């Protein structure tokens, strides 16, 4: 039996998300394992970090006591020479992947004939919500 | 053997290999490693993170099957059995909920079981509702205080329980809803998309109706999610299935896709506030990604009635949690110990397993 053809925007969206998640997971695995193995090469030393988290401290106290204060959600930008900075990069890739995938899907909606301008707009709108949230402008 | 060299098995094997080798290396490094005063030993950190990975893997497999975010299982477990701060649990819980949804998106979209139009359409309502709900939470806590919140939780718990009963009695009508009439707006949106149903060995065509009402309901679901700060997978599947007439398996797949998409919006405030701590969240993320792929592959092949049974279990557990929390908030009962939650979860899991294996015919599994 012939299987129905899956629309291109759907394939584009699914594949971008899937591979970005795999990349994010790969970076997070290496970042966290190397971060734990080489404790000094981190923004926050994992020995004290896990001790503090397991001690029930709130995030503010954890960052304050070990890192001297929270440097901001995009601290990875200036800390890619540390393993927790690299791990944060993995997290950021994963948390932003839907916006990139939605941009890809919108392009596919406009590329493939008959073009779906309405659906391209809908996907772009959701992508915008994610981008604004990542910038700290729109949040739920 | 050739199959194992193709996606998704190839990347799954590579990733599992990397994870296992990494933890073996960590264990070897931790032998004889010195622990700085006032810190946790490397051996304990390794064991802890590997445990997190395994637990996350199991949670993701179950969550994807039911079309829910793993946060429903993760948050009570972490709050009940670990001393970790609730804000860190909530932030990491969003990562848990989000990544099982995100990774399962790939297989669902490729197989046609997922529906991008339906998911993005629903995401507009869900995202808007979540924003309103979060603002409402601040307003209501100012005006009604804890009493109002307690009553809302109990009401919600009763609704969820009634939904579970409806799903229990609904049977085939819920697995494959009959849509007799499609309104003009829904027809104009052109949402349905046929797909090859593996469990039946044929192409499944379905119709969708009441898209306008569905969008409004999604706003409501989003409001509940934003108001209580909880995942809403348990509400997304019934909304799509009961209001819009979406087949249960498609609804479960789209719910996962929607959770992944929607949580990409709601996770950022936690990331930007420092509640997601990289080295703590990473093992959970990796477990979700690998478990999510397995869960998605199972969902594509499994029968629709199995999904209904798993969903009933999740609804019952959520209902118990909401009512218990509501009664505690109102001061009628003391804090429910974590062990009670686990016992309830185990009893429900036994019931679902019996239903799935056909040993509990009243649940209607394996017809």
Coordinates of C-alpha atoms in Angstrom, one line a residue:
Chain A
X1 CA 0.0 0.0 0.0
X2 CA 1.3 3.4 -0.9
X3 CA 2.0 5.7 2.0
X4 CA 0.6 9.3 1.8
X5 CA 3.2 11.9 1.0
X6 CA 4.1 14.0 4.1
X7 CA 4.0 17.8 3.4
X8 CA 7.5 19.4 3.0
X9 CA 7.1 22.1 5.7
X10 CA 6.3 19.3 8.2
X11 CA 9.4 17.3 7.2
X12 CA 11.6 20.4 7.4
X13 CA 10.2 21.3 10.8
X14 CA 10.7 17.8 12.2
X15 CA 14.1 17.2 10.8
X16 CA 15.6 20.6 12.0
X17 CA 14.2 20.1 15.5
X18 CA 15.4 16.5 15.6
X19 CA 19.0 17.1 14.6
X20 CA 19.3 20.2 16.7
X21 CA 18.1 18.3 19.7
X22 CA 20.7 15.5 19.0
X23 CA 23.4 18.1 18.7
X24 CA 22.2 19.8 21.9
X25 CA 22.2 16.4 23.7
X26 CA 25.7 15.6 22.4
X27 CA 27.1 18.9 23.6
X28 CA 25.4 18.6 26.9
X29 CA 26.8 15.0 27.4
X30 CA 30.3 16.0 26.7
X31 CA 30.1 19.4 28.5
X32 CA 28.6 17.9 31.7
X33 CA 30.9 14.8 31.8
X34 CA 34.1 16.8 31.1
X35 CA 32.8 19.5 33.5
X36 CA 32.5 16.9 36.3
X37 CA 35.8 15.3 35.4
X38 CA 37.8 18.6 35.2
X39 CA 36.2 20.5 38.1
X40 CA 38.4 23.5 37.9
X41 CA 37.5 24.2 34.2
X42 CA 34.0 25.5 35.1
X43 CA 32.3 28.7 36.0
X44 CA 30.9 26.9 39.1
X45 CA 32.9 24.0 40.6
X46 CA 30.7 20.9 40.4
X47 CA 31.8 19.6 43.9
X48 CA 30.3 22.7 45.5
X49 CA 27.5 23.0 43.0
X50 CA 26.0 19.6 43.6
X51 CA 26.6 19.9 47.4
X52 CA 24.7 23.2 47.4
X53 CA 21.8 22.0 45.1
X54 CA 21.5 18.8 47.2
X55 CA 21.5 21.1 50.3
X56 CA 18.2 22.6 49.1
X57 CA 19.6 26.1 48.3
X58 CA 17.7 28.3 45.9
X59 CA 19.2 29.1 42.5
X60 CA 20.1 32.6 43.6
X61 CA 22.1 31.3 46.6
X62 CA 23.7 28.6 44.5
X63 CA 25.0 31.1 41.9
X64 CA 26.0 33.6 44.6
X65 CA 27.9 31.2 46.8
X66 CA 29.8 29.4 44.1
X67 CA 30.0 31.7 41.1
X68 CA 29.8 35.1 43.0
X69 CA 26.4 35.9 41.5
X70 CA 24.3 34.9 38.5
X71 CA 26.0 36.2 35.3
X72 CA 22.8 36.1 33.2
X73 CA 21.2 33.4 31.1
X74 CA 23.4 34.0 28.1
X75 CA 26.6 33.7 30.2
X76 CA 27.8 31.0 27.9
X77 CA 28.6 33.7 25.3
X78 CA 31.6 34.8 27.4
X79 CA 32.4 31.4 29.0
X80 CA 32.8 29.0 26.2
X81 CA 36.2 28.2 27.6
X82 CA 34.5 26.6 30.6
X83 CA 32.6 23.2 30.5
X84 CA 29.4 24.5 32.1
X85 CA 29.5 27.4 29.6
X86 CA 29.6 24.7 26.8
X87 CA 26.8 22.8 28.5
X88 CA 24.7 26.0 28.7
X89 CA 25.4 26.4 24.9
X90 CA 23.8 22.9 24.4
X91 CA 20.8 23.9 26.5
X92 CA 20.4 27.2 24.6
X93 CA 20.5 25.3 21.2
X94 CA 17.8 23.0 22.4
X95 CA 15.6 25.7 23.9
X96 CA 15.8 27.8 20.7
X97 CA 15.6 25.0 18.1
X98 CA 11.8 25.3 17.6
X99 CA 12.2 28.9 16.4
X100 CA 14.8 27.9 13.8
X101 CA 12.6 24.9 12.8
X102 CA 9.6 27.2 12.5
X103 CA 11.6 29.6 10.2
X104 CA 12.5 26.6 8.1
X105 CA 8.8 25.5 8.0
X106 CA 7.7 29.0 7.0
X107 CA 10.2 29.0 4.1
X108 CA 8.9 25.6 3.0
X109 CA 5.3 26.9 3.1
X110 CA 6.4 29.8 0.8
X111 CA 8.7 27.6 -1.4
X112 CA 6.3 24.7 -2.2
X113 CA 3.5 25.4 -4.7
X114 CA 0.6 26.1 -4.0
X115 CA 2.2 28.6 -1.6
X116 CA 0.5 28.9 1.9
X117 CA 1.0 32.5 3.0
X118 CA -1.4 32.1 5.9
X119 CA 0.4 29.1 7.4
X120 CA 3.8 30.8 6.8
X121 CA 2.5 33.7 8.8
X122 CA 1.2 31.5 11.6
X123 CA 4.6 29.7 11.9
X124 CA 6.5 33.0 11.8
X125 CA 4.2 34.3 14.6
X126 CA 5.0 31.4 16.9
X127 CA 8.7 31.7 16.0
X128 CA 8.6 35.4 17.0
X129 CA 7.0 34.4 20.4
X130 CA 10.0 32.1 21.1
X131 CA 12.6 34.7 20.0
X132 CA 11.0 37.4 22.1
X133 CA 10.9 35.0 25.1
X134 CA 14.6 34.2 24.6
X135 CA 15.4 37.9 24.6
X136 CA 13.4 38.3 27.8
X137 CA 10.7 40.5 26.3
X138 CA 7.7 38.1 26.1
X139 CA 7.3 35.5 28.8
X140 CA 4.6 33.4 30.3
Chain B
X1 CA 21.6 -5.3 11.0
X2 CA 21.2 -2.9 8.1
X3 CA 18.3 -1.3 10.0
X4 CA 20.5 -0.4 12.9
X5 CA 22.7 1.7 10.6
X6 CA 19.7 3.9 9.7
X7 CA 18.1 6.8 11.5
X8 CA 17.0 6.9 14.3
X9 CA 18.8 3.7 15.5
X10 CA 22.2 4.8 14.4
X11 CA 22.2 8.1 16.3
X12 CA 20.5 6.4 19.3
X13 CA 23.3 3.7 19.4
X14 CA 26.0 6.4 19.0
X15 CA 24.5 8.6 21.7
X16 CA 24.0 5.7 24.1
X17 CA 27.5 4.5 23.5
X18 CA 28.9 8.0 24.2
X19 CA 26.8 8.3 27.4
X20 CA 27.8 4.8 28.7
X21 CA 31.5 5.3 27.9
X22 CA 31.5 8.8 29.5
X23 CA 30.1 7.5 32.8
X24 CA 32.5 4.5 32.8
X25 CA 35.3 7.0 32.4
X26 CA 33.9 9.2 35.1
X27 CA 33.7 6.3 37.5
X28 CA 37.3 5.4 36.8
X29 CA 38.4 9.0 37.3
X30 CA 36.5 9.2 40.5
X31 CA 38.5 6.4 42.1
X32 CA 41.0 8.0 44.3
X33 CA 40.0 11.5 43.4
X34 CA 40.2 14.1 46.1
X35 CA 37.1 15.9 47.4
X36 CA 37.6 19.5 48.4
X37 CA 36.4 20.4 51.9
X38 CA 32.7 21.4 51.9
X39 CA 32.0 19.7 48.5
X40 CA 30.4 16.5 47.2
X41 CA 32.7 13.7 46.1
X42 CA 33.3 13.0 42.4
X43 CA 32.0 9.4 43.0
X44 CA 28.7 10.7 44.4
X45 CA 28.3 13.3 41.6
X46 CA 28.9 10.6 39.0
X47 CA 26.3 8.2 40.5
X48 CA 23.8 11.0 40.9
X49 CA 24.1 12.2 37.4
X50 CA 23.9 8.7 35.9
X51 CA 20.8 8.1 38.1
X52 CA 19.3 11.3 36.8
X53 CA 20.0 10.1 33.2
X54 CA 18.3 6.7 33.7
X55 CA 15.3 8.2 35.5
X56 CA 14.9 10.8 32.7
X57 CA 15.1 8.1 30.1
X58 CA 12.3 6.1 31.7
X59 CA 10.1 9.2 32.2
X60 CA 10.5 10.3 28.6
X61 CA 9.5 6.9 27.2
X62 CA 6.2 7.0 29.1
X63 CA 5.5 10.7 28.6
X64 CA 5.8 10.5 24.8
X65 CA 3.5 7.5 24.7
X66 CA 0.8 9.5 26.6
X67 CA 1.4 12.8 24.8
X68 CA 2.3 14.6 28.0
X69 CA 5.3 16.5 29.2
X70 CA 7.5 14.4 31.5
X71 CA 7.2 17.2 34.1
X72 CA 4.0 15.6 35.4
X73 CA 6.1 12.6 36.6
X74 CA 9.4 14.4 37.2
X75 CA 8.1 17.2 39.5
X76 CA 6.3 15.1 42.1
X77 CA 9.1 12.6 42.2
X78 CA 11.8 15.3 42.7
X79 CA 9.8 17.3 45.3
X80 CA 8.9 14.1 47.2
X81 CA 12.2 12.3 47.3
X82 CA 15.0 14.9 47.0
X83 CA 15.9 18.1 49.0
X84 CA 16.4 20.1 45.7
X85 CA 14.8 23.6 45.8
X86 CA 11.4 23.8 44.2
X87 CA 12.4 26.6 41.7
X88 CA 15.3 24.5 40.4
X89 CA 12.9 21.5 40.2
X90 CA 10.4 23.6 38.2
X91 CA 13.1 25.0 35.9
X92 CA 14.6 21.5 35.2
X93 CA 11.0 20.1 35.0
X94 CA 10.4 22.4 32.0
X95 CA 13.5 21.0 30.3
X96 CA 12.2 17.5 31.0
X97 CA 8.8 18.3 29.7
X98 CA 10.1 20.2 26.6
X99 CA 12.8 17.8 25.3
X100 CA 10.7 14.6 25.2
X101 CA 8.2 16.7 23.1
X102 CA 10.9 18.2 20.9
X103 CA 12.8 15.0 20.1
X104 CA 9.7 13.0 19.3
X105 CA 8.6 15.8 16.9
X106 CA 11.1 14.4 14.3
X107 CA 9.7 10.9 14.0
X108 CA 6.1 12.1 14.3
X109 CA 6.5 14.6 11.5
X110 CA 8.3 12.2 9.3
X111 CA 5.7 9.4 9.7
X112 CA 2.8 11.8 9.1
X113 CA 1.3 10.9 12.5
X114 CA 2.1 14.5 13.7
X115 CA 0.3 17.4 12.1
X116 CA 2.3 20.7 11.9
X117 CA -0.7 22.8 10.9
X118 CA -2.8 21.5 13.8
X119 CA 0.1 21.9 16.3
X120 CA 1.1 25.5 15.3
X121 CA -2.6 26.5 15.2
X122 CA -3.1 25.1 18.7
X123 CA 0.2 26.7 19.9
X124 CA -1.2 30.2 19.2
X125 CA -4.1 29.6 21.6
X126 CA -1.9 27.7 24.1
X127 CA 0.8 30.4 24.1
X128 CA -1.7 33.3 24.4
X129 CA -3.6 31.5 27.2
X130 CA -0.4 30.7 29.1
X131 CA 0.6 34.4 29.0
X132 CA -2.9 35.4 30.3
X133 CA -2.9 32.7 32.9
X134 CA 0.5 33.7 34.3
X135 CA -0.7 37.3 34.7
X136 CA -4.0 36.0 36.2
X137 CA -2.1 34.0 38.8
X138 CA -0.6 37.2 40.1
X139 CA -4.0 38.9 40.2
X140 CA -5.9 36.0 41.8
X141 CA -3.2 35.4 44.4
X142 CA -3.6 39.1 45.4
X143 CA -7.4 39.1 45.4
X144 CA -8.5 35.5 46.4
X145 CA -5.4 34.4 48.2
X146 CA -4.7 30.7 48.9
X147 CA -8.4 29.9 49.5
X148 CA -9.3 30.7 45.8
X149 CA -6.3 28.8 44.6
X150 CA -7.3 25.8 46.7
X151 CA -10.9 25.8 45.3
X152 CA -9.6 26.1 41.7
X153 CA -7.3 23.2 42.2
X154 CA -10.0 20.9 43.6
X155 CA -12.5 21.9 40.8
X156 CA -9.8 21.1 38.2
X157 CA -9.0 17.8 39.9
X158 CA -12.7 16.8 39.8
X159 CA -12.9 17.8 36.1
X160 CA -9.8 15.7 35.3
X161 CA -11.2 12.8 37.2
X162 CA -14.5 13.0 35.2
X163 CA -12.4 13.1 32.0
X164 CA -10.6 10.0 33.0
X165 CA -14.0 8.2 33.6
X166 CA -15.2 9.4 30.2
X167 CA -12.1 8.0 28.5
X168 CA -12.6 4.8 30.4
X169 CA -16.1 4.4 29.1
X170 CA -15.6 5.9 25.6
X171 CA -13.7 3.1 23.9
X172 CA -13.4 3.1 20.1
X173 CA -15.4 6.3 19.8
X174 CA -12.5 8.1 21.4
X175 CA -9.7 6.2 19.7
X176 CA -11.3 7.0 16.3
X177 CA -13.9 9.7 16.7
X178 CA -16.7 9.9 14.1
X179 CA -16.9 13.5 12.7
X180 CA -20.2 13.8 10.7
X181 CA -20.2 17.5 10.0
X182 CA -17.2 19.9 9.4
X183 CA -17.9 23.7 9.9
X184 CA -16.8 26.2 7.2
X185 CA -14.0 27.7 9.2
X186 CA -12.4 24.3 9.9
X187 CA -12.8 23.3 6.3
X188 CA -11.1 26.6 5.3
X189 CA -8.1 25.8 7.6
X190 CA -7.6 22.4 5.9
X191 CA -6.1 20.8 8.9
X192 CA -6.4 17.0 8.4
X193 CA -3.6 15.0 6.9
X194 CA -3.9 11.3 6.1
X195 CA -1.1 9.0 7.4
X196 CA -0.1 5.4 7.3
X197 CA -1.3 3.7 10.4
X198 CA 1.3 1.0 11.2
X199 CA -0.9 -0.9 13.8
X200 CA -3.7 -1.3 11.2
X201 CA -1.5 -1.7 8.1
X202 CA -3.5 0.9 6.1
X203 CA -3.8 4.6 5.4
X204 CA -5.8 6.4 8.1
X205 CA -7.9 9.4 7.0
X206 CA -9.6 11.6 9.5
X207 CA -11.7 14.7 9.7
X208 CA -11.3 17.6 12.1
X209 CA -14.2 19.9 13.2
X210 CA -14.9 22.8 15.6
X211 CA -11.5 24.4 15.1
X212 CA -12.7 27.8 16.4
X213 CA -14.0 26.2 19.7
X214 CA -10.8 24.1 19.8
X215 CA -8.7 27.3 19.7
X216 CA -10.7 28.8 22.5
X217 CA -10.3 25.6 24.5
X218 CA -6.5 25.8 23.9
X219 CA -6.5 29.3 25.3
X220 CA -8.2 27.8 28.4
X221 CA -5.7 25.0 28.6
X222 CA -2.9 27.5 28.2
X223 CA -4.4 29.6 31.0
X224 CA -4.6 26.7 33.3
X225 CA -1.0 25.9 32.5
X226 CA 0.2 29.4 33.0
X227 CA -1.9 29.9 36.1
X228 CA -0.8 26.9 38.0
X229 CA 2.7 26.7 36.4
X230 CA 2.1 23.1 35.5
X231 CA 2.3 21.2 32.2
X232 CA -0.9 20.7 30.4
X233 CA -0.4 17.6 28.2
X234 CA -3.1 15.9 30.1
X235 CA -5.6 18.6 28.9
X236 CA -4.3 19.0 25.3
X237 CA -5.0 15.4 24.2
X238 CA -8.7 15.5 25.5
X239 CA -9.2 18.9 24.0
X240 CA -8.1 17.9 20.6
X241 CA -9.9 14.5 20.8
X242 CA -13.2 15.4 22.4
X243 CA -13.7 18.9 20.9
X244 CA -12.0 18.8 17.5
X245 CA -12.5 15.0 16.8
X246 CA -8.8 14.3 16.3
X247 CA -8.0 10.6 16.6
X248 CA -6.4 9.7 19.9
X249 CA -3.0 8.7 18.5
X250 CA -2.7 11.9 16.3
X251 CA -3.8 13.9 19.4
X252 CA -1.1 12.3 21.5
X253 CA 1.5 13.0 18.9
X254 CA 0.4 16.6 18.3
X255 CA 0.3 17.2 22.0
X256 CA 3.9 16.2 22.3
X257 CA 4.8 18.5 19.4
X258 CA 2.8 21.3 20.9
X259 CA 4.4 20.9 24.4
X260 CA 7.9 21.0 22.8
X261 CA 6.9 24.2 20.8
X262 CA 5.1 25.9 23.7
X263 CA 7.7 25.1 26.3
X264 CA 10.3 26.7 24.1
X265 CA 8.5 30.0 25.0
X266 CA 8.0 29.3 28.7
X267 CA 11.4 27.9 29.5
X268 CA 13.4 31.1 28.8
X269 CA 12.3 33.0 31.9
X270 CA 13.7 30.2 34.0
X271 CA 16.9 30.1 31.9
X272 CA 17.3 33.8 32.1
X273 CA 16.7 33.8 35.9
X274 CA 19.3 31.1 36.5
X275 CA 16.8 28.4 37.7
X276 CA 18.2 26.0 35.0
X277 CA 21.7 25.1 36.2
X278 CA 23.6 23.6 33.3
X279 CA 25.5 20.7 34.9
X280 CA 22.4 19.7 36.9
X281 CA 20.0 19.9 33.9
X282 CA 22.2 18.3 31.3
X283 CA 21.8 14.6 32.3
X284 CA 18.0 15.1 32.4
X285 CA 18.1 16.6 28.9
X286 CA 20.2 13.8 27.5
X287 CA 17.8 11.2 29.1
X288 CA 14.8 12.9 27.6
X289 CA 16.3 13.0 24.1
X290 CA 17.2 9.3 24.1
X291 CA 14.0 8.1 25.9
X292 CA 11.9 10.4 23.7
X293 CA 13.2 8.7 20.5
X294 CA 12.3 5.3 21.9
X295 CA 8.8 6.5 23.0
X296 CA 8.1 8.0 19.6
X297 CA 9.0 4.8 17.8
X298 CA 6.7 2.8 20.1
X299 CA 3.8 5.3 19.7
X300 CA 4.1 5.1 15.8
X301 CA 3.6 1.3 16.0
X302 CA 1.3 0.8 19.0
X303 CA -2.5 0.4 18.9
X304 CA -4.7 3.4 19.7
X305 CA -6.4 1.8 22.7
X306 CA -3.1 1.3 24.5
X307 CA -2.6 5.1 24.3
X308 CA -6.1 5.6 25.8
X309 CA -5.2 3.4 28.8
X310 CA -1.9 5.2 29.5
X311 CA -3.7 8.5 29.2
X312 CA -6.4 7.4 31.7
X313 CA -3.6 6.5 34.2
X314 CA -2.0 9.9 33.8
X315 CA -5.3 11.7 34.2
X316 CA -6.1 9.8 37.4
X317 CA -2.6 10.6 38.8
X318 CA -3.0 14.3 37.9
X319 CA -6.5 14.4 39.4
X320 CA -5.2 12.9 42.7
X321 CA -2.3 15.4 42.8
X322 CA -4.6 18.4 42.1
X323 CA -7.3 17.4 44.7
X324 CA -4.7 16.5 47.4
X325 CA -2.8 19.8 46.8
X326 CA -6.2 21.7 46.9
X327 CA -7.3 20.1 50.2
X328 CA -3.8 20.8 51.7
X329 CA -4.0 24.5 50.5
X330 CA -7.4 24.8 52.2
X331 CA -6.1 23.3 55.4
X332 CA -8.4 20.2 55.3
X333 CA -5.6 17.7 55.3
X334 CA -1.9 17.8 56.2
X335 CA 0.8 17.8 53.5
X336 CA 0.5 14.5 51.5
X337 CA 3.8 12.6 52.0
X338 CA 5.8 11.8 48.8
X339 CA 5.5 8.1 49.5
X340 CA 1.7 8.3 49.2
X341 CA 2.1 9.8 45.7
X342 CA 4.4 7.0 44.7
X343 CA 2.0 4.3 46.0
X344 CA -0.9 5.9 44.1
X345 CA 1.3 6.1 41.0
X346 CA 2.4 2.4 41.4
X347 CA -1.3 1.3 41.9
X348 CA -2.3 3.2 38.7
X349 CA 0.6 1.8 36.8
X350 CA -0.3 -1.8 37.8
X351 CA -3.9 -1.1 36.6
X352 CA -2.7 0.3 33.3
X353 CA -0.3 -2.6 32.8
X354 CA -3.1 -5.2 33.5
X355 CA -5.3 -3.3 31.0
X356 CA -2.6 -3.3 28.4
X357 CA -2.0 -7.0 28.7
X358 CA -5.7 -7.8 28.5
X359 CA -5.9 -9.2 32.1
X360 CA -8.3 -6.4 33.2
X361 CA -11.0 -6.6 30.5
X362 CA -13.1 -3.8 32.2
X363 CA -10.4 -1.4 31.0
X364 CA -11.0 -2.4 27.4
X365 CA -7.4 -3.0 26.4
X366 CA -6.4 -5.4 23.5
X367 CA -9.8 -5.7 21.9

